[in-house]
Coordinates of C-alpha atoms and ligand atoms in Angstrom, one line a residue:
X16 CA 0.0 0.0 0.0
X17 CA 1.1 3.6 -0.8
X18 CA 4.7 2.9 -2.0
X19 CA 5.6 4.1 -5.4
X20 CA 5.7 1.1 -7.5
X21 CA 9.0 0.2 -9.3
X22 CA 10.1 -2.3 -12.0
X23 CA 13.4 -3.2 -13.5
X24 CA 12.9 -0.6 -16.3
X25 CA 12.7 2.2 -13.8
X26 CA 15.3 4.9 -14.7
X27 CA 18.5 4.8 -12.6
X28 CA 19.5 8.3 -11.5
X29 CA 23.3 8.4 -11.4
X30 CA 25.8 11.1 -10.6
X31 CA 28.9 12.0 -8.6
X32 CA 28.6 14.0 -5.3
X33 CA 30.9 14.9 -2.5
X34 CA 29.5 13.1 0.6
X35 CA 31.4 13.6 3.9
X36 CA 34.4 15.0 2.1
X37 CA 34.7 12.0 -0.2
X38 CA 33.9 11.9 -3.8
X39 CA 31.0 9.2 -4.3
X40 CA 29.0 7.7 -7.1
X41 CA 25.3 8.1 -6.1
X42 CA 22.5 6.0 -7.5
X43 CA 18.8 6.3 -7.0
X44 CA 16.8 3.1 -8.0
X45 CA 13.6 1.5 -6.9
X46 CA 13.3 3.7 -3.9
X47 CA 16.9 3.2 -2.6
X48 CA 19.5 5.9 -2.6
X49 CA 23.1 4.3 -2.6
X50 CA 26.3 6.2 -2.4
X51 CA 29.8 4.6 -2.7
X52 CA 33.2 6.1 -2.6
X53 CA 35.1 6.2 -6.0
X54 CA 38.5 5.7 -4.2
X55 CA 39.8 4.3 -0.8
X56 CA 38.7 4.3 1.9
X57 CA 35.8 2.4 0.5
X58 CA 32.4 3.0 1.7
X59 CA 28.9 2.0 0.4
X60 CA 25.7 3.1 2.0
X61 CA 22.1 2.2 1.1
X62 CA 19.4 4.5 2.3
X63 CA 15.7 3.5 1.5
X64 CA 13.8 6.7 0.9
X65 CA 10.9 5.4 3.0
X66 CA 13.3 6.3 5.9
X67 CA 13.8 9.8 4.8
X68 CA 11.8 12.5 6.7
X69 CA 12.7 15.5 4.6
X70 CA 15.2 17.0 2.1
X71 CA 16.3 20.5 1.8
X72 CA 18.7 22.7 -0.2
X73 CA 21.9 24.2 1.5
X74 CA 24.8 26.4 0.7
X75 CA 28.1 24.7 1.6
X76 CA 28.9 27.8 3.6
X77 CA 25.8 27.1 5.7
X78 CA 26.7 23.6 6.6
X79 CA 29.1 24.3 9.5
X80 CA 26.5 26.4 11.2
X81 CA 23.6 24.0 10.5
X82 CA 21.9 22.8 13.7
X83 CA 18.7 20.9 14.0
X84 CA 16.8 24.2 13.7
X85 CA 14.9 24.5 10.6
X86 CA 16.1 27.0 8.1
X87 CA 13.1 29.2 7.1
X88 CA 14.2 30.8 3.9
X89 CA 12.8 31.0 0.5
X90 CA 14.2 28.3 -1.8
X91 CA 16.0 29.4 -4.9
X92 CA 17.1 26.1 -6.5
X93 CA 19.4 27.9 -9.0
X94 CA 21.7 28.9 -6.1
X95 CA 22.3 25.7 -4.2
X96 CA 25.2 23.3 -4.7
X97 CA 24.2 20.9 -1.8
X98 CA 21.3 19.2 -0.4
X99 CA 20.7 17.6 3.0
X100 CA 18.6 14.5 3.6
X101 CA 17.2 13.9 7.1
X102 CA 16.5 10.3 7.8
X103 CA 15.7 7.9 10.5
X104 CA 18.1 5.4 12.0
X105 CA 17.5 2.8 14.6
X106 CA 19.6 2.9 17.7
X107 CA 19.7 0.6 20.8
X108 CA 16.6 -0.6 22.5
X109 CA 14.2 0.3 19.7
X110 CA 15.0 4.1 19.7
X111 CA 14.6 6.0 16.4
X112 CA 16.9 8.9 15.7
X113 CA 17.0 11.4 13.2
X114 CA 20.3 11.6 11.2
X115 CA 21.4 13.7 8.3
X116 CA 23.7 13.5 5.4
X117 CA 24.7 16.2 2.9
X118 CA 25.4 15.7 -0.8
X119 CA 27.4 18.4 -2.7
X120 CA 27.7 19.0 -6.5
X121 CA 29.2 21.9 -8.5
X122 CA 26.1 22.3 -10.6
X123 CA 22.9 23.6 -9.1
X124 CA 20.8 22.2 -11.9
X125 CA 22.0 18.7 -10.9
X126 CA 21.2 19.4 -7.3
X127 CA 17.8 20.8 -8.1
X128 CA 16.9 17.7 -10.1
X129 CA 17.9 15.3 -7.4
X130 CA 15.9 17.2 -4.7
X131 CA 12.9 17.1 -7.0
X132 CA 13.1 13.5 -7.6
X133 CA 13.5 12.6 -4.0
X134 CA 10.7 15.0 -3.0
X135 CA 8.5 13.4 -5.5
X136 CA 9.2 10.0 -4.3
X137 CA 8.4 10.8 -0.7
X138 CA 5.2 12.6 -1.7
X139 CA 4.1 9.3 -3.3
X140 CA 4.3 7.5 0.1
X141 CA 0.5 8.0 0.5
X142 CA 0.4 6.2 3.9
X143 CA 2.4 9.1 5.5
X144 CA 0.2 11.7 7.3
X145 CA 0.1 15.2 5.6
X146 CA -2.2 16.8 8.1
X147 CA -2.5 15.7 11.8
X148 CA -5.1 16.6 14.4
X149 CA -3.0 16.7 17.5
X150 CA -4.2 16.8 21.0
X151 CA -1.8 18.0 23.8
X152 CA -2.7 17.2 27.4
X153 CA -1.0 19.8 29.6
X154 CA -2.3 18.2 32.7
X155 CA -1.3 14.5 32.6
X156 CA 2.0 13.0 34.0
X157 CA 4.4 15.6 35.2
X158 CA 2.4 18.3 33.5
X159 CA 5.0 18.6 30.7
X160 CA 2.8 17.9 27.7
X161 CA 2.9 21.5 26.3
X162 CA 6.7 21.7 26.7
X163 CA 7.2 18.4 25.1
X164 CA 5.1 19.5 22.2
X165 CA 7.0 22.8 21.7
X166 CA 10.4 21.3 22.2
X167 CA 10.3 17.8 20.8
X168 CA 7.3 17.4 18.6
X169 CA 6.7 20.7 16.7
X170 CA 10.2 21.1 15.1
X171 CA 10.2 17.4 13.9
X172 CA 6.7 17.6 12.4
X173 CA 7.7 20.8 10.6
X174 CA 10.8 19.3 9.3
X175 CA 8.7 16.5 7.8
X176 CA 6.3 19.0 6.2
X177 CA 3.3 17.7 8.2
X178 CA 0.6 20.3 8.8
X179 CA -0.8 20.2 12.4
X180 CA -4.0 21.3 13.9
X181 CA -3.1 21.5 17.6
X182 CA -5.7 21.4 20.4
X183 CA -4.3 22.0 24.0
X184 CA -7.0 20.1 26.0
X185 CA -8.7 22.3 28.6
X186 CA -10.6 19.7 30.5
X187 CA -11.3 16.1 30.8
X188 CA -13.1 14.9 27.7
X189 CA -12.2 17.9 25.5
X190 CA -10.3 15.6 23.0
X191 CA -13.4 13.2 23.0
X192 CA -15.9 16.1 22.3
X193 CA -13.6 17.6 19.6
X194 CA -13.4 14.3 17.7
X195 CA -17.2 13.7 17.8
X196 CA -17.9 17.3 16.4
X197 CA -14.9 17.9 14.3
X198 CA -14.9 17.7 10.5
X199 CA -12.3 15.3 9.2
X200 CA -11.9 16.8 5.8
X201 CA -8.3 16.9 5.0
X202 CA -7.1 15.2 8.1
X203 CA -5.3 11.8 7.7
X204 CA -4.2 11.1 11.2
X205 CA -5.0 11.9 14.8
X206 CA -2.3 12.0 17.5
X207 CA -1.9 13.0 21.1
X208 CA 0.8 14.1 23.5
X209 CA -0.4 12.4 26.7
X210 CA -0.7 9.2 28.7
X211 CA -2.9 6.2 28.4
X212 CA -5.9 8.2 29.6
X213 CA -5.6 10.8 26.9
X214 CA -5.1 8.1 24.3
X215 CA -8.1 6.2 25.5
X216 CA -10.3 9.4 25.1
X217 CA -9.1 9.6 21.5
X218 CA -9.6 6.0 20.7
X219 CA -13.1 5.9 22.3
X220 CA -14.1 8.9 20.4
X221 CA -12.8 7.7 17.1
X222 CA -14.6 4.3 17.4
X223 CA -17.8 6.0 18.5
X224 CA -17.6 8.5 15.6
X225 CA -17.0 5.8 13.1
X226 CA -20.0 3.8 14.4
X227 CA -22.3 6.9 14.5
X228 CA -21.3 7.8 10.9
X229 CA -22.5 4.4 9.8
X230 CA -25.6 4.3 12.1
X231 CA -24.4 1.4 14.3
X232 CA -25.8 0.9 17.7
X233 CA -22.8 0.7 20.1
X234 CA -24.9 -0.4 23.0
X235 CA -25.4 -3.8 21.3
X236 CA -22.3 -5.8 22.4
X237 CA -22.6 -8.0 19.3
X238 CA -22.6 -5.2 16.7
X239 CA -19.7 -5.2 14.3
X240 CA -17.8 -2.0 14.5
X241 CA -16.3 -0.2 11.5
X242 CA -12.6 0.8 11.5
X243 CA -12.1 4.6 12.0
X244 CA -10.9 6.2 8.9
X245 CA -7.6 7.6 10.3
X246 CA -4.6 6.0 12.1
X247 CA -3.7 7.2 15.5
X248 CA -0.3 8.2 16.9
X249 CA 0.7 8.4 20.6
X250 CA 3.5 10.5 21.9
X251 CA 4.3 9.7 25.6
X252 CA 3.4 12.6 28.1
X253 CA 1.6 10.8 30.9
X254 CA 2.6 8.8 34.0
X255 CA 3.0 5.2 32.7
X256 CA 2.6 5.5 29.0
X257 CA 2.0 1.9 28.6
X258 CA 0.5 1.8 25.1
X259 CA 3.3 3.9 23.6
X260 CA 5.9 1.6 25.3
X261 CA 4.3 -1.6 24.3
X262 CA 4.0 -0.4 20.6
X263 CA 7.4 1.2 20.2
X264 CA 9.4 -0.8 22.8
X265 CA 10.4 2.5 24.5
X266 CA 8.8 5.6 25.9
X267 CA 11.2 7.8 24.1
X268 CA 9.5 10.9 22.7
X269 CA 11.5 11.3 19.5
X270 CA 10.9 7.7 18.6
X271 CA 7.1 8.1 19.0
X272 CA 7.2 11.2 16.8
X273 CA 9.2 9.5 14.1
X274 CA 6.8 6.5 14.0
X275 CA 4.1 9.1 13.2
X276 CA 6.2 10.8 10.5
X277 CA 7.2 7.5 8.8
X278 CA 3.4 6.7 8.6
X279 CA 3.7 2.8 8.8
X280 CA 0.9 1.4 11.0
X281 CA 0.0 -1.7 12.9
X282 CA -3.4 -2.9 13.7
X283 CA -4.4 -2.8 17.4
X284 CA -7.2 -4.8 19.0
X285 CA -9.7 -2.8 20.9
X286 CA -12.0 -4.4 23.6
X287 CA -15.6 -3.2 24.3
X288 CA -17.0 -3.3 27.7
X289 CA -20.8 -3.5 28.2
X290 CA -23.0 -3.8 31.1
X291 CA -26.5 -5.4 30.9
X292 CA -28.0 -2.4 28.9
X293 CA -25.2 -0.3 27.3
X294 CA -21.7 0.3 26.4
X295 CA -19.5 1.5 29.1
X296 CA -16.2 2.1 27.3
X297 CA -13.7 0.7 24.9
X298 CA -10.2 0.1 25.9
X299 CA -6.8 -0.8 24.5
X300 CA -4.4 -1.8 27.3
X301 CA -5.9 -3.3 30.4
X302 CA -9.1 -3.6 32.3
X303 CA -8.7 -4.6 36.0
X304 CA -11.1 -5.3 38.7
X305 CA -10.2 -5.5 42.3
X306 CA -6.7 -4.2 43.4
X307 CA -5.8 -2.0 40.4
X308 CA -9.4 -0.7 40.2
X309 CA -9.1 0.3 43.9
X310 CA -5.7 2.0 43.2
X311 CA -7.0 3.8 40.2
X312 CA -10.1 5.2 42.1
X313 CA -8.2 6.2 45.3
X314 CA -5.0 7.6 43.5
X315 CA -7.1 10.3 41.6
X316 CA -7.5 12.1 44.9
X317 CA -3.7 12.4 45.1
X318 CA -3.0 13.6 41.5
X319 CA -1.1 16.5 43.1
X320 CA 1.6 14.1 43.9
X321 CA 2.2 13.3 40.1
X322 CA 3.1 9.7 39.2
X323 CA 4.1 9.1 42.8
X324 CA 0.3 8.8 43.6
X325 CA 0.3 5.3 42.3
X326 CA 3.1 4.3 44.8
X327 CA 1.2 5.7 47.7
X328 CA -2.3 4.4 46.8
X329 CA -0.8 1.1 45.8
X330 CA 0.8 0.5 49.1
X331 CA -2.5 1.4 51.0
X332 CA -4.7 -0.7 48.9
X333 CA -2.5 -3.9 49.2
X334 CA -3.0 -3.6 52.9
X335 CA -6.7 -3.0 52.5
X336 CA -7.5 -5.7 50.1
X337 CA -9.8 -8.5 51.3
X338 CA -10.5 -10.1 48.0
X339 CA -13.6 -9.7 45.9
X340 CA -16.0 -12.6 45.2
X341 CA -16.9 -12.9 41.5
X342 CA -18.0 -15.3 38.9
X343 CA -16.2 -15.1 35.5
X344 CA -17.1 -17.0 32.3
X345 CA -14.5 -17.0 29.6
X346 CA -14.8 -17.9 25.9
X347 CA -11.3 -19.2 25.4
X348 CA -9.4 -19.2 22.3
X349 CA -7.1 -21.8 20.9
X350 CA -4.6 -19.3 19.7
X351 CA -1.0 -19.4 21.1
X352 CA -0.2 -20.0 24.7
X353 CA -0.3 -17.0 27.0
X354 CA 2.3 -18.7 29.2
X355 CA 5.2 -19.3 26.9
X356 CA 4.8 -17.2 23.8
X357 CA 5.8 -16.4 21.2
X358 CA 6.1 -12.7 21.9
X359 CA 4.7 -9.9 19.8
X360 CA 7.3 -8.0 17.7
X361 CA 7.6 -6.3 14.3
X362 CA 6.1 -8.5 11.5
X363 CA 4.4 -10.8 14.2
X364 CA 3.1 -13.9 12.6
X365 CA 0.4 -14.3 15.2
X366 CA -1.1 -10.9 14.5
X367 CA -0.9 -11.3 10.7
X368 CA -4.5 -11.6 9.3
X369 CA -4.7 -14.6 7.0
X370 CA -7.1 -13.2 4.3
X371 CA -7.6 -16.7 2.9
X372 CA -9.0 -18.1 6.1
X373 CA -12.2 -16.0 5.6
X374 CA -14.3 -15.2 8.6
X375 CA -14.0 -18.6 10.2
X376 CA -13.4 -18.3 14.0
X377 CA -11.1 -20.8 15.8
X378 CA -12.8 -23.4 17.8
X379 CA -13.6 -22.1 21.4
X380 CA -15.5 -23.0 24.5
X381 CA -17.1 -21.2 27.6
X382 CA -15.7 -22.0 31.0
X383 CA -16.9 -20.6 34.4
X384 CA -14.7 -19.9 37.4
X385 CA -15.9 -18.7 40.7
X386 CA -13.8 -17.5 43.7
X387 CA -12.3 -14.6 45.8
X388 CA -9.9 -12.6 43.8
X389 CA -7.2 -10.1 44.6
X390 CA -7.8 -8.8 41.0
X391 CA -9.2 -9.9 37.8
X392 CA -7.6 -8.5 34.6
X393 CA -8.5 -8.4 31.0
X394 CA -5.1 -7.6 29.2
X395 CA -5.3 -6.6 25.6
X396 CA -1.5 -5.9 25.0
X397 CA 1.6 -6.9 27.1
X398 CA 1.4 -3.7 29.0
X399 CA 5.1 -3.3 29.1
X400 CA 6.3 0.1 30.6
X401 CA 9.6 1.5 31.9
X402 CA 9.2 -0.1 35.3
X403 CA 7.9 -3.6 33.9
X404 CA 9.7 -3.9 30.6
X405 CA 8.4 -7.3 29.8
X406 CA 4.9 -6.2 30.8
X407 CA 2.0 -7.7 32.8
X408 CA 1.3 -10.4 30.2
X409 CA 4.6 -10.7 28.2
X410 CA 3.1 -13.0 25.4
X411 CA 0.0 -10.9 24.8
X412 CA -0.4 -9.9 21.1
X413 CA -1.5 -6.4 19.9
X414 CA -3.6 -7.6 16.9
X415 CA -4.5 -11.3 17.3
X416 CA -8.1 -10.8 18.3
X417 CA -7.6 -12.3 21.8
X418 CA -6.9 -11.0 25.3
X419 CA -5.4 -12.6 28.4
X420 CA -7.7 -13.0 31.3
X421 CA -5.4 -13.1 34.3
X422 CA -7.1 -14.1 37.6
X423 CA -5.2 -13.5 40.8
X424 CA -6.8 -15.3 43.8
X425 CA -7.0 -13.6 47.2
X426 CA -3.7 -14.5 49.0
X427 CA -1.3 -13.4 51.6
X428 CA 0.7 -10.1 51.6
X429 CA 4.0 -12.0 51.0
X430 CA 2.4 -13.7 48.0
X431 CA 1.3 -10.3 46.6
X432 CA 5.0 -9.1 47.0
X433 CA 6.1 -12.1 45.1
X434 CA 3.6 -11.4 42.4
X435 CA 4.7 -7.7 42.1
X436 CA 8.4 -8.8 41.8
X437 CA 7.4 -11.0 39.0
X438 CA 5.7 -8.3 37.2
X439 CA 8.8 -6.1 37.1
X440 CA 11.2 -9.1 36.4
X441 CA 12.9 -9.3 33.1
X442 CA 13.5 -13.0 33.4
X443 CA 10.4 -14.6 34.9
X444 CA 6.5 -14.2 34.6
X445 CA 3.9 -14.5 37.2
X446 CA 2.2 -17.5 35.6
X447 CA 3.9 -20.2 37.6
X448 CA 2.7 -18.8 40.8
X449 CA 0.0 -21.1 42.4
X450 CA -2.5 -18.4 42.8
X451 CA -2.3 -17.0 39.3
X452 CA -4.4 -18.3 36.4
X453 CA -4.3 -17.1 32.8
X454 CA -6.6 -17.8 29.8
X455 CA -6.3 -16.6 26.3
X456 CA -9.8 -15.5 25.4
X457 CA -12.1 -13.8 22.8
X458 CA -14.6 -12.7 25.4
X459 CA -15.3 -12.8 29.0
X460 CA -17.8 -11.7 31.6
X461 CA -17.6 -10.8 35.2
X462 CA -20.4 -10.8 37.7
X463 CA -19.5 -9.5 41.2
X464 CA -21.0 -11.7 43.8
X465 CA -22.5 -10.6 47.3
X466 CA -20.1 -11.5 50.0
X467 CA -22.0 -12.8 53.0
X468 CA -19.0 -12.5 55.4
X469 CA -18.4 -8.8 54.6
X470 CA -22.1 -8.0 54.5
X471 CA -22.3 -9.2 58.1
X472 CA -19.4 -7.1 59.1
X473 CA -20.8 -4.0 57.6
X474 CA -24.2 -4.1 55.7
X475 CA -24.1 -0.4 54.9
X476 CA -20.8 -0.3 53.0
X477 CA -21.4 -1.6 49.5
X478 CA -18.1 -0.3 48.3
X479 CA -16.3 -2.7 50.7
X480 CA -18.0 -5.7 48.9
X481 CA -17.4 -4.7 45.3
X482 CA -14.6 -3.0 43.4
X483 CA -14.5 -0.7 40.4
X484 CA -12.8 -1.3 37.1
X485 CA -9.5 0.4 36.1
X486 CA -10.1 0.8 32.4
X487 CA -7.0 2.2 30.7
X488 CA -6.4 4.1 33.8
X489 CA -9.9 5.6 34.2
X490 CA -12.5 4.4 36.7
X491 CA -15.5 2.4 35.4
X492 CA -18.4 1.2 37.6
X493 CA -20.1 -2.0 36.8
X494 CA -20.6 -5.3 38.6
X495 CA -22.0 -7.3 35.7
X496 CA -20.0 -6.6 32.6
X497 CA -19.2 -8.3 29.2
X498 CA -15.9 -7.8 27.5
X499 CA -15.3 -8.5 23.7
X500 CA -12.2 -8.1 21.5
X501 CA -12.5 -6.3 18.3
X502 CA -9.7 -7.4 16.1
X503 CA -7.3 -4.7 14.7
X504 CA -10.1 -2.1 15.0
X505 CA -7.6 0.7 15.1
X506 CA -4.5 1.3 13.1
X507 CA -1.6 2.8 15.3
X508 CA 1.3 4.7 13.7
X509 CA 4.1 2.3 14.7
X510 CA 6.4 -0.1 12.9
X511 CA 6.6 -2.0 16.3
X512 CA 9.7 -2.9 18.2
X513 CA 12.3 -5.2 16.9
X514 CA 13.1 -8.4 18.8
X515 CA 16.2 -8.0 20.9
X516 CA 18.0 -11.4 21.0
X517 CA 20.3 -10.8 23.9
X518 CA 20.6 -8.9 27.1
X519 CA 24.1 -7.5 28.1
X520 CA 26.3 -10.3 29.5
X521 CA 26.3 -9.3 33.1
X522 CA 24.4 -6.4 34.6
X523 CA 22.9 -5.1 37.7
X524 CA 19.4 -3.9 37.7
X525 CA 17.2 -2.4 40.3
X526 CA 13.8 -4.1 40.6
X527 CA 11.2 -1.6 41.1
X528 CA 8.1 -3.3 42.3
X529 CA 5.5 -2.0 39.9
X530 CA 4.9 1.7 40.5
X531 CA 3.4 0.6 43.7
X532 CA 6.3 -0.2 46.0
X533 CA 9.3 2.2 45.7
X534 CA 10.2 1.5 49.3
X535 CA 11.1 -2.0 48.6
X536 CA 13.9 -1.6 45.9
X537 CA 16.1 -4.6 45.5
X538 CA 19.5 -4.4 43.9
X539 CA 19.8 -7.7 42.2
X540 CA 22.9 -9.0 40.5
X541 CA 21.8 -11.2 37.6
X542 CA 24.1 -13.3 35.5
X543 CA 22.0 -16.3 34.5
X544 CA 20.2 -16.9 31.2
X545 CA 21.0 -13.8 29.2
X546 CA 17.9 -14.3 26.9
X547 CA 14.6 -12.8 27.5
X548 CA 11.7 -15.2 28.1
X549 CA 10.1 -16.1 24.9
X550 CA 12.7 -14.5 22.6
X551 CA 13.3 -16.5 19.4
X552 CA 16.7 -17.3 20.6
X553 CA 15.6 -18.8 24.0
X554 CA 12.9 -21.0 22.3
X555 CA 15.4 -22.4 19.6
Ligands
LIG615 N1 -6.7 20.5 30.9 C1 -7.1 19.5 31.6 N2 -7.5 19.4 32.9 C2 -7.8 18.4 33.5 N3 -7.8 17.1 33.0 C3 -7.4 17.0 31.7 C4 -7.0 18.2 31.0 N4 -6.7 17.7 29.7 C5 -6.9 16.3 29.6 N5 -7.4 15.9 30.9 C6 -7.6 14.5 31.4 O1 -6.5 14.1 32.1 C7 -6.5 12.7 32.3 C8 -5.2 12.1 32.5 O2 -4.3 12.3 31.5 P1 -3.3 11.2 31.0 O3 -3.8 9.8 31.0 O4 -2.7 11.7 29.8 O5 -2.1 11.3 32.1 P2 -1.8 10.3 33.3 O6 -3.0 9.7 34.0 O7 -0.8 11.0 34.1 O8 -0.9 9.1 32.6 P3 -1.1 7.6 32.3 O9 -2.5 7.3 31.9 O10 -0.2 7.2 31.3 O11 -0.9 7.0 33.7 C9 -7.1 12.2 30.9 O12 -8.2 11.4 31.2 C10 -7.7 13.5 30.3 O13 -9.1 13.4 30.1

């Protein structure tokens, strides 16, 4: 889709340029720019133009003074003997960086012809956004959203020639209301600078808008939902930024902006949450009843603490948790195992939709589980973040049409501490703990059950008997709900993260027990199996 087609008869552009003080033969053929030195030391570099963000003219005299600032001047091609290509390179740990190379030629006509050819090629990459609607949340995380936009986002988008309609959100649901009422004429992408809550607002509004435009009743849990017309980008500016981290493999801001600029997108599953009568919400990362629901509800009161509010509320709610009685029914899936992989990386085979298999659904069966739970989770993506780099459910896939239902039974505080250690561990998962159960599912329901013991203790405190849902970081009420996965309903601007085969040979890391327990930081020297669980290397 969207890439200029090429065949063997395509003309090859060929010329000699000075590149990094060396005389080089430069070719352009089938979307790839190649330069190789004409004399020793020999170099040959291949640059696919789909990695190029922008190209601009330069005078050689301007080169030394050139910084990352954009040169705002009128272009007069007949005067220039150099042009600079700004392109994306991948550095360690999935981070993308902007690099540049300048090519110089004595004849301005040659330079102008190359700039024109390259610009035309980039213009034909139709999957790249030309005009973005961008929401900036100045309130989330450490309240740095606006600064991030001015310093890290605006200059990069301008360099890529992307027109941006910016909305600084003034109140909760501002982004939601804007999307429902806004005309999308000429807009080919929506993005946000914010955390998971801001992105959830954007995703919910886009799905509702697409359904409304097609006259679909979103209160019907079985209604098929249309895909929103535009892809979505997320630039970390919140407290945990789980979705950005899971998609890109890092919460680095420049990486997130470059994923949007390059325009390639990946399909993300979205889950719908309904009660008996109506739609409650859509979510993209995790829905959690019990402990994390309680933390979400209580931490809102302490927002003035910034991200530390989760530490404080998390500790209090571990001590307070007496478990919640519930009945869960699960429509399981025979997709891959949630316990031992494979993991979801770039070009993931599990997420690839096999067009030839038609609409046929894999065999599945319903099962019912009753009990008292510390928490019940419907996990749609691995939920990796800086403090838990493998995520809550490391083998969960972003676009396989399934979620992982993780049931954590009510247990002792020591066991809860073991659980939290596992969540932040790079080498082990929580799934071998005896009080943890995981099911890969297409749908599930949860019915909160009255608790006779607690009712006797305090009949007037219904809040003590049921919890709330933490739905992508927002509180949702409901004691009888149904969750369904909508396969790849949203396209997210992300090429996904690459699989990293090996960790450094010997390293010290500090385990941070989720965001919840900073008071229990354990310096741990690790020198065992250097491969990540589920990496292709460790499975072979
Ligand atoms: N100007 C504003 N004033 C108050 N609330 C706002 C404003 N703009 C947006 N919001 C709301 O702020 C909420 C929290 O934002 P966000 O999720 O981005 O940050 P966070 O909760 O700190 O991060 P994370 O969700 O990653 O933990 C969102 O639900 C959004 O609706």
